[in-house]
């Protein structure tokens, strides 16, 4: 956690100056750094790059693909990841209003694919490699430990011997965001009685570029296509949201029993599963910052909002924060002035509220056993499966939200 210290002494520090300091070298921080560097701004990203294998992937939809295309990275992302052509929802709640499966096909809205699913570590590798190409973009592999906010600049300390002076901070330091806490920005938080277990799986049958989300009473069980790799011709990533007790039980099973449990939950759709590497687990919660800025500080990505991985929205939303913050910054000579920060917040608030609300509502509607709620969820899915124009509108909104997508992502 960052400590507030208004009277720091920096006599022994090496001073570095830049226009914009990005705190956090996750996918959001690195993407923001690249977009600003491409526009010629002098940027420092401070943060350790997570090179660990966390058995996680991200599905990047249309608007995010356009963003990476501008950065010259889309071809590499496509070569490393796998296209998502169909999104299938299977109601496995056992509800009275249980519906037949609903398929959303990219071709219905004139597209080859909705997006690309890529392993997190591969995306971070591509972003880090791209960052090396800009001489005015510096990545410092260290944490920010102290901050001092002023009316015309900010100062950030890394360890004991480095100080950065900048006009603006983009805080991309994740869900717990030490910067958000330092700025005393309040947040709405709530935890769910669920854990997401993630794994990379090999399987017997091809996925045919279909992502399948089984909606169960304990949360979604989602299989997302990955490309062939090594001796595995068929691979997918799994996000299995279930209650904490069940997650503990599953993770304690020998791997053969665990993969059998996965096959059962997947109704043997892809045949026999093989675990590829270690699994990860993430407690499920929702967090939304009540303000998106403080003096010369802007929150982006999970530092501003995070919610359960339903519908693959988190990073796509974070990249829209990046697009809007970059566009707002580039339109002004002093990126840290209050009018810039306010303009960014005005552009982002509705999108963030809508996505957080939508994910929360869907998750709760699965967890509840109340008939009226089941009926409403069933009626919603039925309308989506039967009414073509409504389905197409929802698909377009999912990949490129109307009116909320920055120009650089259109
Ligand atoms: C199981 C799962 C599946 C998901 N699937 C999808 C998906 O398919 N599509 C999608 O769009 N989203 C998905 N998401 C959400 C997505 O992963 C996140 O929204 C995204 O990774 C957030 O990126 P970020 O860079 O904002 O934060 P993070 O990835 O959390 O990065 C924050 C970084 O800040 C660093 N940091 C913290 N403190 C400091 C400090 N003091 N100084 C410097 N650095 C600091 C951290 O070390 C970290 O590297 C998924 C999430 C989960 C849990």
Tab-separated table of C-alpha atoms and ligand atoms in Angstrom:
chain	number	residue	atom	x	y	z
A	1	UNK	CA	0.000	0.000	0.000
A	2	UNK	CA	1.219	3.504	-0.784
A	3	UNK	CA	1.915	5.703	2.216
A	4	UNK	CA	0.904	9.355	2.280
A	5	UNK	CA	4.007	11.379	3.032
A	6	UNK	CA	3.867	15.055	2.287
A	7	UNK	CA	7.469	15.811	3.332
A	8	UNK	CA	9.564	13.301	1.432
A	9	UNK	CA	13.248	14.013	0.879
A	10	UNK	CA	14.665	13.051	-2.471
A	11	UNK	CA	18.285	14.227	-2.244
A	12	UNK	CA	19.712	10.803	-3.116
A	13	UNK	CA	17.153	10.025	-5.861
A	14	UNK	CA	17.654	9.718	-9.584
A	15	UNK	CA	15.030	12.023	-11.102
A	16	UNK	CA	13.187	11.005	-14.262
A	17	UNK	CA	10.762	13.296	-16.045
A	18	UNK	CA	7.942	12.417	-18.394
A	19	UNK	CA	4.575	13.775	-19.415
A	20	UNK	CA	2.500	10.794	-18.288
A	21	UNK	CA	3.304	8.163	-15.678
A	22	UNK	CA	1.362	4.906	-15.937
A	23	UNK	CA	1.286	2.882	-12.727
A	24	UNK	CA	0.837	-0.840	-13.464
A	25	UNK	CA	2.278	-2.936	-16.283
A	26	UNK	CA	-0.737	-5.200	-16.835
A	27	UNK	CA	-2.540	-5.389	-20.192
A	28	UNK	CA	-4.297	-2.047	-19.608
A	29	UNK	CA	-1.205	-0.098	-18.480
A	30	UNK	CA	0.973	-1.429	-21.309
A	31	UNK	CA	-1.750	-0.743	-23.912
A	32	UNK	CA	-2.170	2.837	-22.670
A	33	UNK	CA	1.603	3.351	-22.788
A	34	UNK	CA	1.789	2.092	-26.360
A	35	UNK	CA	-1.121	4.256	-27.570
A	36	UNK	CA	0.383	7.401	-25.999
A	37	UNK	CA	3.890	6.615	-27.259
A	38	UNK	CA	2.516	6.063	-30.757
A	39	UNK	CA	1.097	9.585	-30.565
A	40	UNK	CA	4.580	10.875	-29.648
A	41	UNK	CA	4.059	11.453	-25.896
A	42	UNK	CA	6.850	10.821	-23.398
A	43	UNK	CA	5.637	8.080	-21.081
A	44	UNK	CA	6.964	5.958	-18.218
A	45	UNK	CA	5.239	2.736	-17.175
A	46	UNK	CA	6.123	1.608	-13.652
A	47	UNK	CA	5.315	-1.957	-12.654
A	48	UNK	CA	6.490	-5.528	-12.674
A	49	UNK	CA	5.388	-7.518	-15.693
A	50	UNK	CA	3.626	-10.702	-14.650
A	51	UNK	CA	5.401	-13.461	-16.561
A	52	UNK	CA	3.863	-16.275	-14.482
A	53	UNK	CA	1.581	-18.802	-16.130
A	54	UNK	CA	-1.850	-18.145	-14.608
A	55	UNK	CA	-3.947	-20.459	-16.840
A	56	UNK	CA	-5.964	-17.486	-18.057
A	57	UNK	CA	-7.043	-16.167	-21.409
A	58	UNK	CA	-8.881	-13.050	-22.598
A	59	UNK	CA	-11.373	-12.781	-25.407
A	60	UNK	CA	-10.716	-9.522	-27.267
A	61	UNK	CA	-13.769	-8.338	-29.187
A	62	UNK	CA	-14.157	-6.133	-32.300
A	63	UNK	CA	-13.454	-2.694	-30.808
A	64	UNK	CA	-10.413	-4.012	-28.910
A	65	UNK	CA	-9.145	-5.642	-32.105
A	66	UNK	CA	-9.407	-2.304	-33.915
A	67	UNK	CA	-7.446	-0.683	-31.091
A	68	UNK	CA	-4.654	-3.263	-31.427
A	69	UNK	CA	-4.766	-2.912	-35.200
A	70	UNK	CA	-3.872	0.799	-34.792
A	71	UNK	CA	-0.957	-0.252	-32.608
A	72	UNK	CA	0.198	-2.670	-35.330
A	73	UNK	CA	-0.399	-5.694	-33.109
A	74	UNK	CA	-3.558	-7.282	-34.461
A	75	UNK	CA	-1.833	-9.686	-36.858
A	76	UNK	CA	0.386	-11.043	-34.069
A	77	UNK	CA	-2.624	-11.347	-31.733
A	78	UNK	CA	-4.541	-13.262	-34.391
A	79	UNK	CA	-1.587	-15.545	-35.113
A	80	UNK	CA	-1.156	-16.305	-31.399
A	81	UNK	CA	-4.832	-16.614	-30.439
A	82	UNK	CA	-7.927	-18.298	-31.838
A	83	UNK	CA	-10.955	-16.710	-33.569
A	84	UNK	CA	-14.344	-16.817	-31.859
A	85	UNK	CA	-17.050	-17.323	-34.453
A	86	UNK	CA	-20.003	-18.538	-32.393
A	87	UNK	CA	-20.991	-17.820	-28.789
A	88	UNK	CA	-23.304	-20.497	-27.419
A	89	UNK	CA	-25.305	-20.242	-24.192
A	90	UNK	CA	-26.702	-23.422	-22.657
A	91	UNK	CA	-29.174	-23.107	-19.793
A	92	UNK	CA	-28.072	-25.785	-17.325
A	93	UNK	CA	-29.903	-24.394	-14.298
A	94	UNK	CA	-32.590	-27.051	-14.227
A	95	UNK	CA	-35.125	-24.220	-13.963
A	96	UNK	CA	-38.791	-24.709	-14.879
A	97	UNK	CA	-38.221	-22.090	-17.586
A	98	UNK	CA	-35.136	-23.828	-18.992
A	99	UNK	CA	-34.546	-22.954	-22.638
A	100	UNK	CA	-32.957	-24.673	-25.611
A	101	UNK	CA	-29.420	-23.503	-26.396
A	102	UNK	CA	-28.955	-20.041	-27.908
A	103	UNK	CA	-26.279	-19.460	-30.548
A	104	UNK	CA	-24.901	-16.058	-31.508
A	105	UNK	CA	-23.106	-16.294	-34.856
A	106	UNK	CA	-20.711	-13.570	-36.031
A	107	UNK	CA	-21.846	-14.198	-39.616
A	108	UNK	CA	-25.352	-12.986	-38.683
A	109	UNK	CA	-23.936	-9.471	-38.310
A	110	UNK	CA	-21.692	-9.750	-41.354
A	111	UNK	CA	-18.470	-10.592	-39.497
A	112	UNK	CA	-16.052	-13.507	-39.805
A	113	UNK	CA	-15.528	-13.529	-36.036
A	114	UNK	CA	-16.507	-11.741	-32.810
A	115	UNK	CA	-12.910	-11.563	-31.678
A	116	UNK	CA	-9.804	-13.498	-30.655
A	117	UNK	CA	-9.139	-15.522	-27.525
A	118	UNK	CA	-5.523	-15.279	-26.413
A	119	UNK	CA	-3.564	-16.468	-23.366
A	120	UNK	CA	-2.858	-13.578	-20.961
A	121	UNK	CA	0.881	-14.323	-20.910
A	122	UNK	CA	1.039	-14.230	-24.742
A	123	UNK	CA	-0.762	-10.876	-24.838
A	124	UNK	CA	1.593	-9.434	-22.200
A	125	UNK	CA	4.591	-10.752	-24.176
A	126	UNK	CA	3.382	-9.040	-27.366
A	127	UNK	CA	2.715	-5.749	-25.560
A	128	UNK	CA	6.088	-5.777	-23.778
A	129	UNK	CA	7.968	-6.512	-26.999
A	130	UNK	CA	6.116	-3.693	-28.793
A	131	UNK	CA	6.985	-1.264	-25.964
A	132	UNK	CA	10.710	-1.741	-26.697
A	133	UNK	CA	10.274	-0.094	-30.099
A	134	UNK	CA	9.597	3.394	-28.687
A	135	UNK	CA	12.585	5.285	-27.326
A	136	UNK	CA	10.270	7.746	-25.519
A	137	UNK	CA	8.391	4.919	-23.716
A	138	UNK	CA	10.257	3.564	-20.686
A	139	UNK	CA	9.120	0.528	-18.720
A	140	UNK	CA	10.583	0.471	-15.198
A	141	UNK	CA	10.299	-2.971	-13.666
A	142	UNK	CA	9.444	-1.769	-10.165
A	143	UNK	CA	6.542	-0.773	-7.932
A	144	UNK	CA	5.610	2.793	-7.048
A	145	UNK	CA	6.019	3.102	-3.286
A	146	UNK	CA	5.310	6.782	-2.598
A	147	UNK	CA	3.231	9.464	-4.272
A	148	UNK	CA	3.020	13.200	-3.927
A	149	UNK	CA	0.260	15.009	-5.806
A	150	UNK	CA	0.607	18.697	-6.607
A	151	UNK	CA	-1.393	21.281	-8.498
A	152	UNK	CA	0.936	21.382	-11.526
A	153	UNK	CA	2.805	18.038	-11.356
A	154	UNK	CA	3.013	14.748	-9.484
A	155	UNK	CA	5.997	12.952	-7.973
A	156	UNK	CA	6.246	9.194	-7.616
A	157	UNK	CA	8.967	7.231	-5.884
A	158	UNK	CA	10.108	3.768	-6.955
A	159	UNK	CA	12.059	1.978	-4.263
A	160	UNK	CA	14.562	4.180	-2.456
A	161	UNK	CA	16.481	5.726	-5.318
A	162	UNK	CA	14.201	6.733	-8.196
A	163	UNK	CA	11.742	9.578	-8.453
A	164	UNK	CA	9.475	10.301	-11.416
A	165	UNK	CA	8.021	13.725	-12.103
A	166	UNK	CA	5.033	13.845	-14.465
A	167	UNK	CA	2.008	15.930	-15.421
A	168	UNK	CA	-0.493	13.089	-15.036
A	169	UNK	CA	-0.806	9.593	-13.593
A	170	UNK	CA	-2.844	6.924	-15.344
A	171	UNK	CA	-3.504	4.447	-12.542
A	172	UNK	CA	-3.700	0.976	-14.106
A	173	UNK	CA	-2.679	-0.815	-10.934
A	174	UNK	CA	-5.479	-3.356	-10.765
A	175	UNK	CA	-8.456	-4.153	-8.592
A	176	UNK	CA	-6.797	-3.274	-5.262
A	177	UNK	CA	-5.287	-0.116	-6.851
A	178	UNK	CA	-2.916	1.357	-4.241
A	179	UNK	CA	-3.172	4.641	-6.189
A	180	UNK	CA	-6.978	4.715	-5.828
A	181	UNK	CA	-6.591	4.089	-2.105
A	182	UNK	CA	-3.890	6.754	-1.776
A	183	UNK	CA	-6.218	9.262	-3.458
A	184	UNK	CA	-8.985	8.220	-1.051
A	185	UNK	CA	-11.374	7.497	-3.907
A	186	UNK	CA	-14.245	5.498	-2.420
A	187	UNK	CA	-15.533	2.388	-4.181
A	188	UNK	CA	-18.669	0.268	-4.215
A	189	UNK	CA	-17.620	-3.286	-3.407
A	190	UNK	CA	-19.427	-6.522	-3.050
A	191	UNK	CA	-18.254	-10.096	-2.909
A	192	UNK	CA	-20.084	-13.101	-4.322
A	193	UNK	CA	-20.075	-16.558	-2.692
A	194	UNK	CA	-18.209	-17.822	-5.762
A	195	UNK	CA	-14.726	-18.670	-6.994
A	196	UNK	CA	-13.604	-18.857	-10.646
A	197	UNK	CA	-11.395	-21.868	-11.325
A	198	UNK	CA	-9.371	-21.447	-14.500
A	199	UNK	CA	-7.519	-24.056	-16.540
A	200	UNK	CA	-6.111	-24.666	-19.986
A	201	UNK	CA	-7.456	-27.932	-21.388
A	202	UNK	CA	-6.664	-30.322	-24.214
A	203	UNK	CA	-9.706	-32.198	-25.547
A	204	UNK	CA	-10.665	-35.028	-27.872
A	205	UNK	CA	-13.041	-33.212	-30.230
A	206	UNK	CA	-12.533	-29.891	-32.091
A	207	UNK	CA	-14.149	-26.752	-30.684
A	208	UNK	CA	-15.012	-25.470	-34.188
A	209	UNK	CA	-14.386	-21.921	-32.936
A	210	UNK	CA	-17.481	-22.054	-30.742
A	211	UNK	CA	-17.294	-20.629	-27.224
A	212	UNK	CA	-19.780	-22.356	-24.901
A	213	UNK	CA	-21.165	-20.893	-21.682
A	214	UNK	CA	-23.188	-23.354	-19.532
A	215	UNK	CA	-25.317	-21.345	-17.125
A	216	UNK	CA	-25.495	-23.357	-13.895
A	217	UNK	CA	-27.031	-22.543	-10.519
A	218	UNK	CA	-23.560	-21.821	-9.129
A	219	UNK	CA	-22.403	-19.600	-12.017
A	220	UNK	CA	-21.285	-20.030	-15.636
A	221	UNK	CA	-18.961	-22.835	-16.790
A	222	UNK	CA	-17.305	-21.447	-19.924
A	223	UNK	CA	-15.098	-23.119	-22.528
A	224	UNK	CA	-13.330	-20.747	-24.906
A	225	UNK	CA	-11.408	-21.932	-28.015
A	226	UNK	CA	-7.604	-21.816	-28.160
A	227	UNK	CA	-5.309	-22.735	-31.070
A	228	UNK	CA	-3.514	-26.074	-31.396
A	229	UNK	CA	-0.149	-26.144	-29.611
A	230	UNK	CA	2.620	-28.786	-29.420
A	231	UNK	CA	1.048	-32.224	-29.331
A	232	UNK	CA	-2.425	-30.796	-28.491
A	233	UNK	CA	-4.524	-30.394	-31.659
A	234	UNK	CA	-7.620	-29.266	-29.719
A	235	UNK	CA	-7.344	-26.783	-26.855
A	236	UNK	CA	-9.701	-24.521	-24.891
A	237	UNK	CA	-9.539	-22.387	-21.792
A	238	UNK	CA	-11.973	-23.013	-18.969
A	239	UNK	CA	-13.482	-20.534	-16.515
A	240	UNK	CA	-15.580	-22.458	-14.015
A	241	UNK	CA	-17.488	-20.259	-11.576
A	242	UNK	CA	-18.816	-22.223	-8.647
A	243	UNK	CA	-19.437	-21.806	-4.916
A	244	UNK	CA	-16.386	-21.601	-2.657
A	245	UNK	CA	-17.062	-24.934	-0.937
A	246	UNK	CA	-17.414	-26.779	-4.236
A	247	UNK	CA	-14.268	-25.068	-5.573
A	248	UNK	CA	-12.300	-26.330	-2.549
A	249	UNK	CA	-13.653	-29.837	-3.102
A	250	UNK	CA	-12.841	-29.811	-6.826
A	251	UNK	CA	-9.329	-28.444	-6.386
A	252	UNK	CA	-8.534	-31.171	-3.807
A	253	UNK	CA	-9.454	-33.964	-6.267
A	254	UNK	CA	-6.795	-36.040	-8.058
A	255	UNK	CA	-6.481	-34.657	-11.591
A	256	UNK	CA	-8.186	-37.662	-13.239
A	257	UNK	CA	-11.289	-37.164	-11.026
A	258	UNK	CA	-11.198	-33.427	-11.604
A	259	UNK	CA	-11.106	-33.732	-15.413
A	260	UNK	CA	-13.977	-36.240	-15.178
A	261	UNK	CA	-15.976	-33.681	-13.187
A	262	UNK	CA	-15.211	-31.092	-15.907
A	263	UNK	CA	-16.300	-33.498	-18.668
A	264	UNK	CA	-19.550	-34.170	-16.801
A	265	UNK	CA	-20.265	-30.454	-16.389
A	266	UNK	CA	-19.488	-29.948	-20.107
A	267	UNK	CA	-21.927	-32.761	-20.970
A	268	UNK	CA	-18.985	-34.408	-22.833
A	269	UNK	CA	-19.349	-31.749	-25.530
A	270	UNK	CA	-15.626	-31.818	-26.379
A	271	UNK	CA	-14.929	-35.402	-25.292
A	272	UNK	CA	-12.180	-36.299	-22.846
A	273	UNK	CA	-10.250	-33.457	-21.165
A	274	UNK	CA	-6.536	-33.256	-20.317
A	275	UNK	CA	-5.253	-30.606	-17.913
A	276	UNK	CA	-2.466	-28.555	-19.488
A	277	UNK	CA	-0.421	-27.109	-16.624
A	278	UNK	CA	-1.473	-25.734	-13.259
A	279	UNK	CA	-4.896	-24.242	-12.586
A	280	UNK	CA	-5.669	-20.903	-10.930
A	281	UNK	CA	-8.526	-19.649	-8.790
A	282	UNK	CA	-10.002	-16.164	-8.310
A	283	UNK	CA	-12.498	-15.142	-5.610
A	284	UNK	CA	-15.415	-13.354	-7.280
A	285	UNK	CA	-16.340	-9.792	-6.446
A	286	UNK	CA	-17.489	-6.543	-7.955
A	287	UNK	CA	-15.753	-3.211	-7.469
A	288	UNK	CA	-16.613	0.146	-8.988
A	289	UNK	CA	-14.736	3.333	-8.108
A	290	UNK	CA	-17.156	6.105	-7.185
A	291	UNK	CA	-14.991	8.684	-8.962
A	292	UNK	CA	-12.695	8.136	-11.920
A	293	UNK	CA	-10.156	10.841	-11.106
A	294	UNK	CA	-8.391	12.814	-8.403
A	295	UNK	CA	-5.864	15.624	-8.653
A	296	UNK	CA	-3.697	14.767	-11.712
A	297	UNK	CA	-4.728	11.096	-11.440
A	298	UNK	CA	-7.049	9.087	-13.678
A	299	UNK	CA	-8.215	5.517	-13.006
A	300	UNK	CA	-8.291	3.032	-15.892
A	301	UNK	CA	-8.962	-0.710	-16.221
A	302	UNK	CA	-9.477	-2.866	-13.149
A	303	UNK	CA	-8.334	0.027	-10.946
A	304	UNK	CA	-11.667	1.671	-11.892
A	305	UNK	CA	-13.949	-1.381	-12.170
A	306	UNK	CA	-13.811	-5.131	-11.867
A	307	UNK	CA	-16.494	-7.804	-11.941
A	308	UNK	CA	-16.893	-11.558	-12.528
A	309	UNK	CA	-15.741	-12.921	-15.913
A	310	UNK	CA	-19.180	-13.338	-17.472
A	311	UNK	CA	-19.434	-12.432	-21.150
A	312	UNK	CA	-15.698	-11.573	-21.326
A	313	UNK	CA	-16.166	-7.874	-20.609
A	314	UNK	CA	-13.430	-6.757	-18.150
A	315	UNK	CA	-10.413	-6.080	-20.350
A	316	UNK	CA	-12.565	-4.955	-23.290
A	317	UNK	CA	-14.082	-2.320	-20.996
A	318	UNK	CA	-10.607	-1.409	-19.692
A	319	UNK	CA	-9.356	-0.883	-23.238
A	320	UNK	CA	-12.232	1.537	-23.861
A	321	UNK	CA	-10.980	3.457	-20.788
A	322	UNK	CA	-7.585	3.508	-22.481
A	323	UNK	CA	-9.026	4.760	-25.788
A	324	UNK	CA	-11.044	7.545	-24.152
A	325	UNK	CA	-8.259	8.620	-21.783
A	326	UNK	CA	-5.731	8.761	-24.627
A	327	UNK	CA	-8.087	10.730	-26.883
A	328	UNK	CA	-8.869	13.204	-24.109
A	329	UNK	CA	-5.196	13.631	-23.217
A	330	UNK	CA	-4.125	14.173	-26.820
A	331	UNK	CA	-6.675	16.949	-27.252
A	332	UNK	CA	-5.075	19.136	-24.521
A	333	UNK	CA	-1.669	20.658	-23.890
A	334	UNK	CA	-1.698	20.007	-20.115
A	335	UNK	CA	-3.026	16.445	-19.747
A	336	UNK	CA	-3.435	16.827	-15.982
A	337	UNK	CA	-5.743	19.846	-15.909
A	338	UNK	CA	-9.084	19.283	-14.228
A	339	UNK	CA	-11.175	19.801	-17.365
A	340	UNK	CA	-9.336	16.879	-19.043
A	341	UNK	CA	-9.931	14.573	-16.091
A	342	UNK	CA	-13.584	15.580	-15.888
A	343	UNK	CA	-14.086	15.048	-19.630
A	344	UNK	CA	-12.642	11.543	-19.318
A	345	UNK	CA	-14.970	10.709	-16.422
A	346	UNK	CA	-17.994	12.020	-18.329
A	347	UNK	CA	-17.177	9.798	-21.296
A	348	UNK	CA	-16.668	6.657	-19.196
A	349	UNK	CA	-19.203	6.632	-16.378
A	350	UNK	CA	-22.262	5.308	-18.264
A	351	UNK	CA	-20.377	2.459	-19.986
A	352	UNK	CA	-18.798	1.297	-16.714
A	353	UNK	CA	-22.093	1.455	-14.794
A	354	UNK	CA	-23.973	-0.399	-17.525
A	355	UNK	CA	-21.452	-3.279	-17.796
A	356	UNK	CA	-21.094	-3.655	-14.008
A	357	UNK	CA	-24.877	-3.638	-13.588
A	358	UNK	CA	-25.435	-6.146	-16.443
A	359	UNK	CA	-22.867	-8.659	-15.173
A	360	UNK	CA	-24.129	-8.364	-11.590
A	361	UNK	CA	-27.739	-8.855	-12.690
A	362	UNK	CA	-26.985	-11.940	-14.779
A	363	UNK	CA	-24.840	-13.494	-12.055
A	364	UNK	CA	-27.495	-12.914	-9.396
A	365	UNK	CA	-30.266	-14.239	-11.637
A	366	UNK	CA	-28.336	-17.528	-11.887
A	367	UNK	CA	-27.737	-17.787	-8.142
A	368	UNK	CA	-31.325	-17.127	-7.105
A	369	UNK	CA	-33.916	-19.906	-7.112
A	370	UNK	CA	-36.900	-17.546	-7.216
A	371	UNK	CA	-39.417	-18.373	-9.926
A	372	UNK	CA	-40.136	-14.785	-11.069
A	373	UNK	CA	-36.400	-14.161	-11.533
A	374	UNK	CA	-35.994	-17.457	-13.394
A	375	UNK	CA	-38.940	-16.504	-15.566
A	376	UNK	CA	-37.453	-13.085	-16.395
A	377	UNK	CA	-34.049	-14.606	-17.255
A	378	UNK	CA	-35.727	-17.322	-19.371
A	379	UNK	CA	-37.916	-14.754	-21.152
A	380	UNK	CA	-34.838	-12.619	-21.889
A	381	UNK	CA	-32.933	-15.553	-23.395
A	382	UNK	CA	-36.013	-16.662	-25.341
A	383	UNK	CA	-36.403	-13.185	-26.812
A	384	UNK	CA	-32.713	-13.227	-27.793
A	385	UNK	CA	-32.991	-16.626	-29.455
A	386	UNK	CA	-36.226	-15.831	-31.340
A	387	UNK	CA	-36.054	-12.145	-32.282
A	388	UNK	CA	-33.403	-11.635	-34.964
A	389	UNK	CA	-33.101	-7.806	-34.845
A	390	UNK	CA	-32.814	-7.854	-31.029
A	391	UNK	CA	-30.165	-10.599	-31.159
A	392	UNK	CA	-28.175	-8.695	-33.786
A	393	UNK	CA	-28.384	-5.473	-31.769
A	394	UNK	CA	-27.078	-7.247	-28.649
A	395	UNK	CA	-24.240	-8.834	-30.646
A	396	UNK	CA	-23.147	-5.469	-32.081
A	397	UNK	CA	-23.416	-3.867	-28.641
A	398	UNK	CA	-21.243	-6.650	-27.180
A	399	UNK	CA	-18.368	-6.131	-29.606
A	400	UNK	CA	-18.523	-2.369	-30.203
A	401	UNK	CA	-20.880	-0.501	-27.840
A	402	UNK	CA	-22.698	2.255	-29.685
A	403	UNK	CA	-21.859	5.771	-28.542
A	404	UNK	CA	-19.386	4.523	-25.931
A	405	UNK	CA	-16.546	3.367	-28.158
A	406	UNK	CA	-13.660	5.815	-28.569
A	407	UNK	CA	-12.913	7.018	-32.113
A	408	UNK	CA	-9.617	5.096	-32.210
A	409	UNK	CA	-11.526	1.812	-31.633
A	410	UNK	CA	-14.245	2.337	-34.259
B	1	LIG	C1	-10.848	-15.776	-14.800
B	1	LIG	C2	-10.900	-14.464	-15.550
B	1	LIG	C3	-11.187	-14.467	-16.911
B	1	LIG	C4	-11.282	-13.248	-17.626
B	1	LIG	N1	-11.584	-13.272	-18.958
B	1	LIG	C5	-11.705	-12.098	-19.630
B	1	LIG	C6	-12.032	-12.076	-21.036
B	1	LIG	O1	-12.188	-13.107	-21.674
B	1	LIG	N2	-12.162	-10.860	-21.654
B	1	LIG	C7	-12.007	-9.680	-20.977
B	1	LIG	O2	-12.163	-8.609	-21.577
B	1	LIG	N3	-11.676	-9.678	-19.651
B	1	LIG	C8	-11.520	-10.843	-18.969
B	1	LIG	N4	-11.177	-10.828	-17.642
B	1	LIG	C9	-10.896	-9.553	-16.986
B	1	LIG	C10	-9.460	-9.103	-17.308
B	1	LIG	O3	-8.554	-10.150	-17.058
B	1	LIG	C11	-9.102	-7.877	-16.483
B	1	LIG	O4	-10.104	-6.900	-16.652
B	1	LIG	C12	-7.762	-7.292	-16.944
B	1	LIG	O5	-6.744	-8.243	-16.850
B	1	LIG	C13	-7.411	-6.079	-16.111
B	1	LIG	O6	-6.170	-5.575	-16.535
B	1	LIG	P1	-5.472	-4.388	-15.736
B	1	LIG	O7	-4.190	-4.133	-16.469
B	1	LIG	O8	-6.434	-3.279	-15.526
B	1	LIG	O9	-5.192	-4.975	-14.280
B	1	LIG	P2	-4.172	-6.092	-13.811
B	1	LIG	O10	-4.012	-7.149	-14.846
B	1	LIG	O11	-4.616	-6.499	-12.453
B	1	LIG	O12	-2.776	-5.328	-13.729
B	1	LIG	C14	-2.506	-4.410	-12.693
B	1	LIG	C15	-0.999	-4.327	-12.547
B	1	LIG	O13	-0.675	-3.265	-11.632
B	1	LIG	C16	0.402	-3.707	-10.846
B	1	LIG	N5	0.558	-2.876	-9.625
B	1	LIG	C17	-0.174	-2.904	-8.482
B	1	LIG	N6	0.312	-2.008	-7.606
B	1	LIG	C18	1.353	-1.378	-8.206
B	1	LIG	C19	2.270	-0.356	-7.810
B	1	LIG	N7	2.233	0.232	-6.583
B	1	LIG	N8	3.230	0.044	-8.680
B	1	LIG	C20	3.317	-0.505	-9.920
B	1	LIG	N9	2.480	-1.490	-10.341
B	1	LIG	C21	1.506	-1.917	-9.490
B	1	LIG	C22	0.118	-5.176	-10.605
B	1	LIG	O14	1.287	-5.861	-10.219
B	1	LIG	C23	-0.396	-5.611	-11.976
B	1	LIG	O15	0.661	-6.023	-12.815
B	1	LIG	C24	-11.073	-12.026	-16.933
B	1	LIG	C25	-10.780	-12.032	-15.557
B	1	LIG	C26	-10.687	-13.232	-14.871
B	1	LIG	C27	-10.378	-13.222	-13.382
